XYZ file of C-alpha atoms in Angstrom:
703
model
C -39.253 -42.622 -21.691
C -39.179 -40.371 -24.722
C -42.199 -41.091 -27.308
C -40.965 -42.244 -30.583
C -42.337 -40.169 -33.840
C -44.652 -41.745 -36.159
C -43.336 -41.074 -40.031
C -45.428 -41.199 -42.938
C -43.800 -41.381 -46.378
C -46.264 -40.656 -49.612
C -44.644 -41.054 -53.063
C -45.776 -42.701 -56.209
C -42.429 -43.967 -56.744
C -42.065 -47.376 -55.190
C -38.285 -47.045 -54.967
C -38.376 -43.413 -53.177
C -40.520 -44.993 -50.367
C -38.233 -47.720 -49.954
C -35.106 -45.907 -49.815
C -36.766 -43.645 -47.430
C -37.988 -46.239 -45.122
C -34.179 -47.506 -44.851
C -32.869 -44.450 -44.385
C -35.433 -43.237 -41.707
C -34.980 -46.480 -39.800
C -34.655 -46.078 -35.956
C -36.104 -42.641 -35.836
C -39.786 -44.207 -35.133
C -42.544 -45.828 -36.645
C -42.070 -45.475 -40.351
C -44.885 -46.209 -42.892
C -45.421 -45.383 -46.651
C -47.823 -45.146 -49.321
C -47.689 -45.297 -53.038
C -51.398 -44.346 -54.030
C -51.869 -40.768 -53.178
C -55.649 -41.657 -53.419
C -55.386 -43.538 -50.415
C -53.213 -40.845 -48.612
C -55.910 -39.387 -46.677
C -57.457 -42.522 -44.919
C -53.848 -43.704 -44.160
C -53.149 -40.038 -42.336
C -56.405 -40.453 -40.514
C -55.609 -44.265 -39.480
C -51.911 -43.833 -38.661
C -51.962 -40.297 -37.122
C -48.324 -39.597 -38.174
C -46.311 -36.741 -36.387
C -44.096 -36.303 -39.884
C -45.484 -36.341 -43.138
C -43.006 -36.809 -46.237
C -44.967 -35.410 -49.185
C -44.184 -35.750 -53.018
C -45.757 -32.879 -54.617
C -45.695 -34.454 -58.222
C -48.412 -37.521 -57.972
C -50.405 -38.290 -60.950
C -53.802 -39.538 -59.266
C -54.054 -36.893 -56.745
C -51.316 -34.252 -56.243
C -49.148 -33.400 -53.398
C -51.027 -29.664 -53.461
C -54.056 -31.399 -53.444
C -53.259 -33.475 -50.316
C -51.870 -30.140 -48.921
C -55.050 -28.439 -49.298
C -57.180 -31.501 -47.825
C -54.759 -31.531 -44.852
C -55.293 -27.567 -44.327
C -59.001 -27.951 -43.897
C -58.887 -30.859 -41.112
C -58.095 -28.718 -37.807
C -57.348 -31.908 -36.306
C -54.201 -32.210 -38.689
C -52.766 -28.704 -37.478
C -49.797 -30.122 -35.799
C -48.831 -32.498 -38.355
C -45.112 -31.260 -39.643
C -45.107 -31.612 -43.586
C -41.821 -31.794 -45.453
C -42.168 -31.865 -49.228
C -40.359 -33.729 -51.828
C -40.003 -31.786 -55.122
C -37.716 -32.174 -58.236
C -38.319 -28.436 -58.653
C -36.484 -25.459 -57.560
C -38.849 -23.056 -58.404
C -39.686 -20.216 -55.596
C -43.329 -19.904 -56.653
C -43.669 -23.616 -55.796
C -42.117 -23.608 -52.549
C -44.344 -20.248 -51.729
C -47.190 -22.241 -52.526
C -46.545 -25.336 -50.549
C -45.636 -23.089 -47.618
C -48.913 -21.193 -47.837
C -50.554 -24.724 -47.756
C -48.886 -25.494 -44.646
C -45.564 -27.019 -45.650
C -42.726 -26.394 -43.244
C -39.568 -28.093 -44.985
C -38.222 -29.098 -48.418
C -36.217 -31.999 -49.764
C -34.968 -32.148 -53.266
C -34.547 -34.787 -55.842
C -32.516 -36.828 -56.452
C -32.723 -37.729 -52.640
C -29.789 -37.162 -50.518
C -30.836 -39.815 -47.933
C -28.477 -38.506 -45.232
C -29.617 -34.902 -45.488
C -33.161 -36.360 -45.365
C -32.723 -38.443 -42.095
C -31.120 -35.165 -40.572
C -34.179 -33.271 -41.356
C -36.514 -35.920 -40.312
C -34.630 -36.258 -37.181
C -34.719 -32.714 -36.302
C -38.414 -32.415 -36.862
C -39.249 -35.611 -34.673
C -37.072 -33.663 -31.907
C -39.340 -30.683 -32.492
C -42.408 -32.660 -32.495
C -41.254 -34.395 -29.226
C -40.625 -31.212 -27.591
C -44.267 -29.935 -28.787
C -45.934 -32.954 -27.284
C -44.046 -32.453 -24.086
C -45.297 -28.771 -24.043
C -48.758 -29.863 -24.929
C -48.940 -32.309 -22.076
C -47.339 -29.675 -19.608
C -49.701 -27.315 -20.925
C -52.778 -30.138 -20.181
C -51.406 -30.615 -16.694
C -51.168 -27.147 -15.924
C -55.020 -26.693 -17.123
C -56.015 -29.723 -15.449
C -54.011 -28.110 -12.187
C -55.667 -24.700 -12.452
C -59.309 -26.516 -12.992
C -58.387 -28.602 -9.596
C -57.524 -25.247 -7.891
C -60.388 -23.253 -9.100
C -62.742 -26.224 -8.224
C -61.140 -26.709 -5.154
C -61.367 -22.747 -4.132
C -65.046 -22.760 -5.352
C -65.866 -25.630 -3.020
C -64.373 -25.034 0.371
C -66.562 -23.578 3.002
C -64.102 -20.470 3.626
C -64.285 -17.278 1.850
C -61.046 -16.577 -0.712
C -60.175 -13.190 -1.902
C -56.561 -12.936 -3.826
C -55.277 -9.462 -5.121
C -52.698 -7.942 -6.801
C -49.714 -6.249 -5.219
C -52.033 -2.906 -4.965
C -54.499 -4.729 -3.124
C -56.813 -5.082 -6.249
C -59.106 -7.968 -6.283
C -58.413 -10.480 -8.997
C -60.525 -13.228 -7.599
C -63.438 -14.289 -5.295
C -64.544 -17.800 -4.656
C -68.227 -18.198 -4.429
C -68.207 -18.066 -0.714
C -66.401 -14.791 -0.706
C -68.959 -13.679 -3.297
C -71.785 -14.325 -0.920
C -70.307 -13.067 2.144
C -69.214 -9.601 0.683
C -72.352 -9.355 -1.639
C -70.038 -8.717 -4.502
C -69.812 -10.967 -8.039
C -66.461 -11.879 -9.498
C -67.048 -9.632 -12.432
C -68.173 -6.636 -9.995
C -65.522 -6.808 -7.750
C -62.576 -7.585 -10.016
C -59.881 -4.567 -10.107
C -61.728 -2.898 -6.826
C -59.829 -2.470 -3.752
C -60.337 -4.719 -1.096
C -61.401 -1.957 1.341
C -64.147 -1.161 -1.046
C -65.703 -4.786 -1.509
C -64.665 -6.327 2.268
C -65.772 -3.841 4.496
C -64.682 -4.873 8.331
C -65.560 -3.619 11.740
C -65.722 -3.977 15.311
C -68.717 -6.199 16.562
C -69.413 -4.254 19.419
C -68.250 -0.852 18.589
C -68.949 -0.916 15.076
C -65.711 1.257 14.429
C -64.095 0.169 10.985
C -61.216 -1.912 10.808
C -58.306 -2.023 8.340
C -58.450 -4.834 6.172
C -55.746 -7.334 7.226
C -54.967 -7.828 3.846
C -53.983 -4.270 3.456
C -51.697 -4.559 6.413
C -49.985 -7.847 5.029
C -48.929 -6.155 1.833
C -47.495 -2.950 3.568
C -45.502 -5.072 6.159
C -44.904 -8.155 4.157
C -46.029 -10.812 6.514
C -49.195 -12.802 7.444
C -51.842 -10.817 9.578
C -54.708 -12.286 11.427
C -58.087 -10.656 11.382
C -58.786 -8.874 14.892
C -60.971 -10.618 17.416
C -64.751 -9.759 17.143
C -64.389 -8.600 13.612
C -67.811 -8.285 11.608
C -68.143 -8.182 7.887
C -70.545 -5.832 6.299
C -71.850 -7.032 2.823
C -72.609 -5.015 0.089
C -76.358 -5.332 0.821
C -75.994 -4.463 4.525
C -76.114 -7.862 5.946
C -73.780 -8.686 8.831
C -71.481 -11.596 9.629
C -69.065 -12.632 12.442
C -65.904 -13.559 10.576
C -62.288 -14.671 11.422
C -59.084 -15.679 9.944
C -55.971 -14.240 8.205
C -54.246 -12.525 5.131
C -50.813 -13.279 3.918
C -48.709 -11.853 1.116
C -48.042 -13.826 -2.444
C -44.518 -13.973 -3.102
C -42.275 -15.343 -6.181
C -38.870 -17.398 -5.998
C -37.368 -13.900 -5.412
C -39.472 -13.133 -2.352
C -41.062 -10.123 -4.515
C -44.637 -9.505 -3.889
C -47.062 -10.569 -6.512
C -50.526 -9.876 -4.755
C -52.123 -11.222 -1.446
C -54.985 -13.774 -0.261
C -57.376 -13.531 2.066
C -58.886 -16.685 3.601
C -61.823 -16.010 6.160
C -65.041 -18.022 7.271
C -68.357 -16.882 8.786
C -68.166 -17.857 12.503
C -71.474 -16.567 13.197
C -73.301 -19.961 14.015
C -70.413 -21.128 15.699
C -70.378 -18.281 18.265
C -74.190 -18.407 18.447
C -73.581 -22.078 19.147
C -70.790 -21.180 21.664
C -72.745 -18.913 23.543
C -75.667 -21.334 23.778
C -73.308 -24.002 24.841
C -71.799 -21.657 27.649
C -75.073 -21.043 28.772
C -76.014 -24.843 28.842
C -72.682 -25.453 30.981
C -73.608 -22.971 33.408
C -77.358 -23.201 33.767
C -79.852 -26.161 34.764
C -81.835 -27.302 31.825
C -84.973 -28.164 33.792
C -85.301 -24.772 35.773
C -83.036 -22.444 33.475
C -81.382 -21.417 37.019
C -77.719 -21.298 37.345
C -76.343 -24.793 37.987
C -73.535 -25.754 40.475
C -70.701 -24.366 38.380
C -72.285 -21.285 38.096
C -72.976 -20.962 41.634
C -69.204 -21.683 42.737
C -68.319 -18.704 40.303
C -70.833 -16.529 41.895
C -69.792 -17.495 45.161
C -66.112 -16.630 44.480
C -67.038 -13.323 43.181
C -69.101 -12.770 46.209
C -66.307 -13.742 48.628
C -63.840 -11.207 46.795
C -66.376 -8.564 47.059
C -67.085 -9.128 50.581
C -63.514 -9.298 51.489
C -62.819 -5.877 49.777
C -65.654 -4.065 50.947
C -66.126 -5.025 54.803
C -69.188 -7.157 54.061
C -70.700 -10.343 54.065
C -72.021 -13.031 51.960
C -74.443 -15.776 52.776
C -75.155 -18.964 51.254
C -78.496 -20.530 51.643
C -78.646 -24.247 50.903
C -82.761 -24.959 50.545
C -83.674 -28.621 50.131
C -87.368 -30.026 49.435
C -88.634 -32.236 52.302
C -89.740 -35.710 51.655
C -89.283 -34.984 47.920
C -88.004 -38.588 47.238
C -91.443 -39.944 48.216
C -93.595 -37.617 45.930
C -91.051 -38.588 42.995
C -91.172 -42.372 43.873
C -95.059 -42.496 44.241
C -96.036 -40.242 41.302
C -93.114 -40.623 38.994
C -89.944 -38.663 37.811
C -92.016 -36.723 35.204
C -94.377 -35.104 37.678
C -91.157 -34.839 39.852
C -89.473 -32.699 37.388
C -92.397 -30.608 36.728
C -92.490 -30.206 40.425
C -88.673 -28.941 40.425
C -89.415 -26.854 37.282
C -92.453 -24.919 39.404
C -90.333 -24.705 42.418
C -87.292 -22.979 40.547
C -89.950 -20.737 38.928
C -91.174 -19.877 42.393
C -87.611 -19.281 43.451
C -86.551 -17.561 40.612
C -88.237 -14.082 41.878
C -85.783 -13.800 44.269
C -83.023 -13.504 41.555
C -82.005 -9.796 41.182
C -78.834 -7.858 40.309
C -77.223 -8.986 44.073
C -78.998 -12.271 44.849
C -78.217 -15.482 42.736
C -80.551 -18.445 42.774
C -79.410 -21.589 41.649
C -80.185 -25.424 41.228
C -77.349 -27.456 42.943
C -78.832 -30.737 41.792
C -82.036 -33.122 42.408
C -84.699 -31.282 44.788
C -81.683 -28.713 46.246
C -81.614 -24.997 45.313
C -79.246 -22.271 46.498
C -79.323 -18.561 47.158
C -75.993 -16.310 47.271
C -77.245 -13.081 49.395
C -74.543 -10.050 50.008
C -75.020 -8.514 53.272
C -73.691 -5.269 54.909
C -71.549 -6.298 57.895
C -73.761 -4.784 60.434
C -77.141 -5.703 58.735
C -79.707 -7.710 60.431
C -80.191 -11.762 59.718
C -81.510 -13.423 56.899
C -84.926 -14.465 58.804
C -87.126 -12.357 56.607
C -85.724 -13.514 53.232
C -85.974 -17.287 54.796
C -89.519 -16.663 55.928
C -90.259 -15.691 52.405
C -88.680 -18.417 50.630
C -90.648 -20.853 53.001
C -93.702 -19.224 52.533
C -93.368 -19.586 48.318
C -92.364 -23.167 48.487
C -95.617 -23.828 51.098
C -97.657 -22.437 48.733
C -100.142 -25.004 47.368
C -100.345 -25.636 43.546
C -102.109 -28.060 41.212
C -100.089 -30.175 38.765
C -101.177 -33.493 37.121
C -104.824 -32.864 38.464
C -103.474 -33.216 42.167
C -102.679 -30.382 44.546
C -99.374 -30.264 46.165
C -98.007 -28.760 49.296
C -94.339 -28.892 49.862
C -92.178 -27.673 52.625
C -88.456 -27.078 52.655
C -85.214 -27.325 55.215
C -82.762 -24.410 54.955
C -79.267 -24.400 55.915
C -77.230 -21.025 56.036
C -73.388 -20.343 55.963
C -72.153 -16.845 56.287
C -68.674 -15.446 54.931
C -66.584 -14.459 56.914
C -68.492 -15.705 60.102
C -67.699 -19.375 59.668
C -66.231 -19.877 56.322
C -63.360 -18.527 54.415
C -63.706 -20.329 51.054
C -66.255 -21.416 48.559
C -65.920 -25.321 49.533
C -66.067 -24.320 53.245
C -69.482 -22.314 52.676
C -70.698 -25.147 50.628
C -69.717 -28.094 53.267
C -71.003 -25.733 55.981
C -74.313 -24.926 54.357
C -74.937 -28.418 53.778
C -74.256 -29.554 57.458
C -76.609 -26.600 58.636
C -79.133 -27.957 56.165
C -79.060 -31.731 57.247
C -79.353 -30.086 60.814
C -82.416 -28.330 59.970
C -84.223 -31.613 58.102
C -83.531 -32.981 61.613
C -85.509 -30.469 63.375
C -88.663 -31.139 61.196
C -90.131 -29.934 57.893
C -89.825 -26.136 57.079
C -86.927 -25.487 59.314
C -83.813 -23.625 58.828
C -80.373 -23.531 60.761
C -77.186 -21.437 60.589
C -73.870 -22.883 61.083
C -72.346 -22.634 64.301
C -69.323 -24.021 65.980
C -71.541 -26.623 67.886
C -72.626 -27.689 64.517
C -69.129 -27.876 63.312
C -68.381 -29.946 66.794
C -71.088 -32.509 65.760
C -70.018 -32.556 62.209
C -66.518 -33.739 63.202
C -68.154 -36.248 65.495
C -70.097 -37.647 62.598
C -67.272 -37.418 60.154
C -65.105 -39.427 63.008
C -67.931 -41.808 63.752
C -68.204 -42.319 59.791
C -64.151 -43.220 59.781
C -64.484 -45.628 62.851
C -67.824 -47.301 61.070
C -65.774 -47.832 57.953
C -62.580 -48.858 59.377
C -64.707 -51.459 61.477
C -66.669 -52.667 58.288
C -63.200 -53.036 56.495
C -61.660 -55.311 59.287
C -64.899 -57.061 60.237
C -64.550 -55.592 63.876
C -68.048 -54.878 64.407
C -69.230 -56.235 67.835
C -72.626 -58.195 68.410
C -74.167 -58.193 72.015
C -77.147 -60.233 72.849
C -80.037 -59.494 74.908
C -81.633 -62.688 75.850
C -85.222 -63.033 75.415
C -86.929 -65.086 78.790
C -90.218 -67.108 79.243
C -91.963 -65.137 81.706
C -93.674 -68.194 83.073
C -90.686 -70.283 83.461
C -87.518 -67.907 83.559
C -86.229 -69.812 80.811
C -83.893 -68.291 77.802
C -85.689 -69.033 74.624
C -83.969 -66.735 72.639
C -81.847 -63.584 72.149
C -81.679 -60.537 69.813
C -78.579 -59.644 68.183
C -77.708 -55.886 68.861
C -74.728 -54.330 66.980
C -72.190 -52.336 68.442
C -69.160 -49.997 67.432
C -66.226 -49.513 69.806
C -64.567 -46.235 69.201
C -60.546 -45.780 69.199
C -60.646 -44.869 73.046
C -62.330 -48.290 73.786
C -65.717 -46.620 74.458
C -68.757 -48.033 72.669
C -70.132 -45.394 70.269
C -74.265 -44.938 70.768
C -75.907 -47.252 68.101
C -77.906 -43.919 67.285
C -74.858 -41.991 66.085
C -73.534 -45.064 63.720
C -76.837 -46.533 62.435
C -77.953 -42.997 61.438
C -74.569 -42.546 59.447
C -74.945 -45.932 58.077
C -78.158 -45.247 56.666
C -77.478 -41.760 55.560
C -74.165 -42.977 53.706
C -75.442 -46.445 52.424
C -73.028 -48.465 54.703
C -76.003 -50.059 56.125
C -76.348 -52.576 53.441
C -72.505 -53.953 54.650
C -73.103 -53.457 58.159
C -76.524 -55.309 57.762
C -74.779 -58.191 56.198
C -72.003 -58.451 58.398
C -74.093 -58.379 61.680
C -76.560 -61.052 59.968
C -73.719 -63.443 59.477
C -72.207 -62.919 63.118
C -75.351 -63.705 64.428
C -76.049 -66.443 62.298
C -72.682 -68.082 63.193
C -73.140 -67.492 67.084
C -76.547 -69.315 66.792
C -74.964 -72.274 65.074
C -72.330 -72.136 67.676
C -74.925 -72.744 70.443
C -76.958 -75.132 68.316
C -73.668 -77.344 68.120
C -73.198 -76.985 71.778
C -76.658 -78.351 72.414
C -78.441 -75.184 72.926
C -81.010 -74.243 70.292
C -81.723 -70.830 70.734
C -83.256 -68.617 68.013
C -81.217 -65.531 66.946
C -83.205 -62.262 66.121
C -81.759 -59.831 63.869
C -82.980 -56.325 63.114
C -83.372 -55.506 59.246
C -83.532 -51.744 58.672
C -86.051 -49.938 56.292
C -83.072 -49.171 54.023
C -81.962 -52.621 53.631
C -85.284 -53.540 52.429
C -84.601 -51.450 49.281
C -81.642 -53.896 48.344
C -83.229 -56.344 45.776
C -80.381 -58.666 47.042
C -81.752 -58.888 50.404
C -83.410 -62.540 50.140
C -80.419 -63.678 48.222
C -78.192 -62.409 51.104
C -80.406 -64.040 53.637
C -80.263 -67.566 51.854
C -76.532 -67.067 51.151
C -75.517 -66.390 55.039
C -77.984 -69.343 55.951
C -75.973 -71.525 53.567
C -72.516 -70.193 54.487
C -73.055 -70.738 58.317
C -75.145 -73.710 57.846
C -77.743 -72.483 60.391
C -81.114 -74.161 59.849
C -83.691 -71.017 59.061
C -85.824 -72.043 61.857
C -83.504 -70.562 64.092
C -83.371 -66.994 62.577
C -85.702 -64.216 63.032
C -85.829 -61.032 61.295
C -87.457 -58.060 63.043
C -88.622 -55.421 60.862
C -90.266 -51.935 62.052
C -93.664 -50.490 60.430
C -91.591 -47.749 58.681
C -89.788 -50.678 56.849
C -93.195 -52.378 55.978
C -94.533 -48.751 54.586
C -91.182 -47.911 52.372
C -91.500 -49.878 48.923
C -94.494 -51.658 49.902
C -94.927 -53.728 47.220
C -91.137 -54.949 46.944
C -91.200 -55.476 51.102
C -94.307 -57.855 50.979
C -92.427 -59.815 47.936
C -89.103 -60.057 49.842
C -90.924 -60.867 53.450
C -92.729 -63.456 51.658
C -89.526 -65.206 50.176
C -87.837 -64.817 53.134
C -90.653 -66.480 55.087
C -90.994 -69.448 52.671
C -87.420 -70.137 53.644
C -88.589 -70.823 57.087
C -87.206 -67.840 58.614
C -89.573 -65.960 61.237
C -90.762 -62.431 60.821
C -90.959 -60.084 64.108
C -92.750 -56.744 63.812
C -90.591 -54.560 66.158
C -91.999 -51.671 68.080
C -95.695 -52.302 67.248
C -97.926 -49.416 67.967
C -95.347 -46.690 67.831
C -95.583 -46.290 64.047
C -98.390 -46.407 61.454
C -100.094 -49.134 63.328
C -102.292 -50.363 60.607
C -103.911 -53.621 61.425
C -103.457 -54.449 57.686
C -100.174 -55.024 57.988
C -100.978 -58.122 60.279
C -103.179 -59.301 57.268
C -100.939 -58.646 54.320
C -97.250 -59.394 55.691
C -96.151 -62.855 56.727
C -95.753 -61.807 60.454
C -94.972 -64.449 63.346
C -94.248 -62.316 66.152
C -95.379 -58.726 67.645
C -93.037 -56.977 70.225
C -94.632 -54.368 72.496
C -92.843 -51.367 72.302
C -90.791 -50.523 75.770
C -92.251 -47.071 76.043
C -95.810 -48.793 76.454
C -93.996 -51.091 79.074
C -92.724 -48.557 81.172
C -95.659 -46.225 81.458
C -98.117 -49.111 81.671
C -98.343 -49.054 85.603
C -98.690 -45.455 85.873
C -100.867 -44.675 82.718
C -103.906 -46.476 82.316
C -103.937 -45.254 78.396
C -100.491 -47.092 78.155
C -102.000 -50.343 79.749
C -105.020 -50.328 77.512
C -102.778 -50.333 74.585
C -100.550 -52.982 76.030
C -103.699 -55.254 76.833
C -104.887 -54.682 73.215
C -101.756 -55.404 71.687
C -101.390 -58.729 73.790
C -105.198 -59.793 73.173
C -104.683 -58.972 69.292
C -101.776 -61.322 68.968
C -103.070 -63.832 70.911
C -106.493 -63.918 68.995
C -104.224 -63.917 65.583
C -101.884 -66.848 67.031
C -98.975 -64.646 67.024
C -96.287 -64.761 69.421
C -95.941 -61.687 71.805
C -92.586 -60.238 73.142
C -92.577 -57.435 75.432
C -89.421 -55.160 75.452
C -87.801 -53.042 78.211
C -89.247 -54.716 81.170
C -87.269 -53.257 84.060
C -89.033 -54.181 87.125
C -90.600 -57.019 88.689
C -94.266 -55.648 88.815
C -93.805 -54.942 84.810
C -93.220 -58.464 84.408
C -96.142 -59.871 86.820
C -98.443 -57.722 85.059
C -97.471 -58.592 81.588
C -97.989 -62.256 82.730
C -101.412 -61.582 83.993
C -102.225 -60.092 80.426
C -101.168 -63.134 78.932
C -97.609 -61.923 77.411
C -95.357 -65.211 77.860
C -92.033 -63.886 76.501
C -90.114 -60.530 77.648
C -86.688 -59.030 77.637
C -85.093 -56.036 79.370
C -82.701 -54.978 82.154
C -84.390 -56.835 84.948
C -84.367 -60.256 83.345
C -80.628 -59.596 81.559
C -78.462 -56.913 80.017
C -77.015 -57.183 76.380
C -73.782 -59.514 76.676
C -71.404 -60.748 74.390
C -71.853 -64.104 72.866
C -69.485 -65.775 75.394
C -71.332 -64.554 78.574
C -74.763 -65.846 76.823
C -73.007 -69.359 76.100
C -72.271 -69.439 79.978
C -75.902 -68.745 80.882
C -77.065 -71.191 78.407
C -74.818 -73.937 80.104
C -75.875 -72.933 83.648
C -79.741 -73.317 82.302
C -78.801 -76.777 80.722
C -77.241 -77.678 83.945
C -80.077 -76.051 86.212
C -78.115 -73.659 87.792
C -79.373 -70.619 86.051
C -80.550 -67.636 88.556
C -82.264 -64.576 87.415
């Protein structure tokens, strides 16, 4: 909407001002004044766009008002039309000299007056529009200047000859040139670019952009050298500036300092490929080095070996001394192994307490025994940390390409299997992967699959070996023994699947299912009138589960078996691991009324403090002592001592592995009242045991 003009009429004759107000109605806002002495105040207050001024006024003449208006710069845009009865050129010249731009003669021609004022109103409206546009352009220009000065990128603009017309502050800082000094200079003089590696000079992309009339990106690895010789890694692009006719009017370069970004990228790449604790290559970089090693070995009739090294019993050190000390030990080992790293050999930390070495070999070279020996010697060297001396050992597994593996994944898998086998052989051992080990690994995987399937289908079997009163030959309880049947229908050795269960963490599900089945069967015997206590083995791993107490309580509740008919058998190793937690859990279980038996007493750590600190009810003599006691005096002495100790402490004593009548007779004579073994009864399914219990109740049981 066009803004209406403000028109002010100053004439000492009221009739003239009245006529003009009427004639100018509709053009804009019109005011008038008959007192020339008040004219300047009214002008300052009303701020007219057009002034109609009578020259001949008595108090202050029109010429005097023109002179006063001319002295005020704020009124420079005021369009003044002089009203005069004279037709004298000198008067017109004087009025024009004082700022008048038009004349209206008296007597007034009102139509002519309106037309003149309308024309001046239009011109003034155009002036206002132009002023507004100029203000907007100035504001936009200032906004663009502030934007270019504020952005983090460097900006350089040039004319069509690549001579600089503008540099923002970032560009000034990076080039070392001020705006004043750089203006008019060629871009190649101000912005010197070169290859960061070879230091060879680059043509500035802005020069190319002007020459080829297209946007041009900076070359990779570009370095900017400032006027002061400072170096910056930069990247970005240049483009020509085109007008509406697609004609070049210059060019613009936008670039940024990526020195810190590149340094951070290098650091991030390093962190992504190296272990933070030891600074050794990590699993990611190990995989890459193995890939390269296999490629070189394949192309050059060579071998490459992967050695996986795992610290022995590190978990116990870590748990006993805390993770902080554990981390320091790992850092020490990493530093010790790093001495073996060279251009050919890669030393890496795979994770936890496991390290790896990638070792290239000639096809006909000897084995790695010398290197392995050095490795184990370095690990075994005593060192002090945290005020204590530490003595470590390690187990090493080796896989060789192409002898036993054809890929990185296969080498890692085979070396891990060999290391696992080395650990079974004892501390400070090493083992090469072999066909036999592959067969063993396949068997282990098959056992794992069968166990998982049995757990999913709740298909584990529980066989029961009865316990007998050696004096009356009565069955007084049974020990539940878990059994796993393979796909061929044959039973798998417990040594195989129990070990797998413990290593894989399945022992918790296995233990829970076996405990529940034993409680169900004991409840069935009880309901049939045969009150028999069932003994269930609890592994050391299960005691690491803080929910063990709740699990026992929940199963007793679920099966409705009174707690006095449940006995849990624990080994000495279970008592040692997580000592404080085990004491607490056993006490909570004993408080339920469940009895606790110490299995294989005398074969483990054999600390008599267990008998005092743990809530034990039963001691079980290991079958190895029972088997040898009639032939070896030392074994007999041990059996005698255990029986005497148990009797003196009021503990129930159970002998395992009774296979001959002389063994049973001797145990009775020593005061052992309870036994189990093949002489008395082999492990059997629950139905068979139920039949024996029926026979015992009927008085027809024969043993």
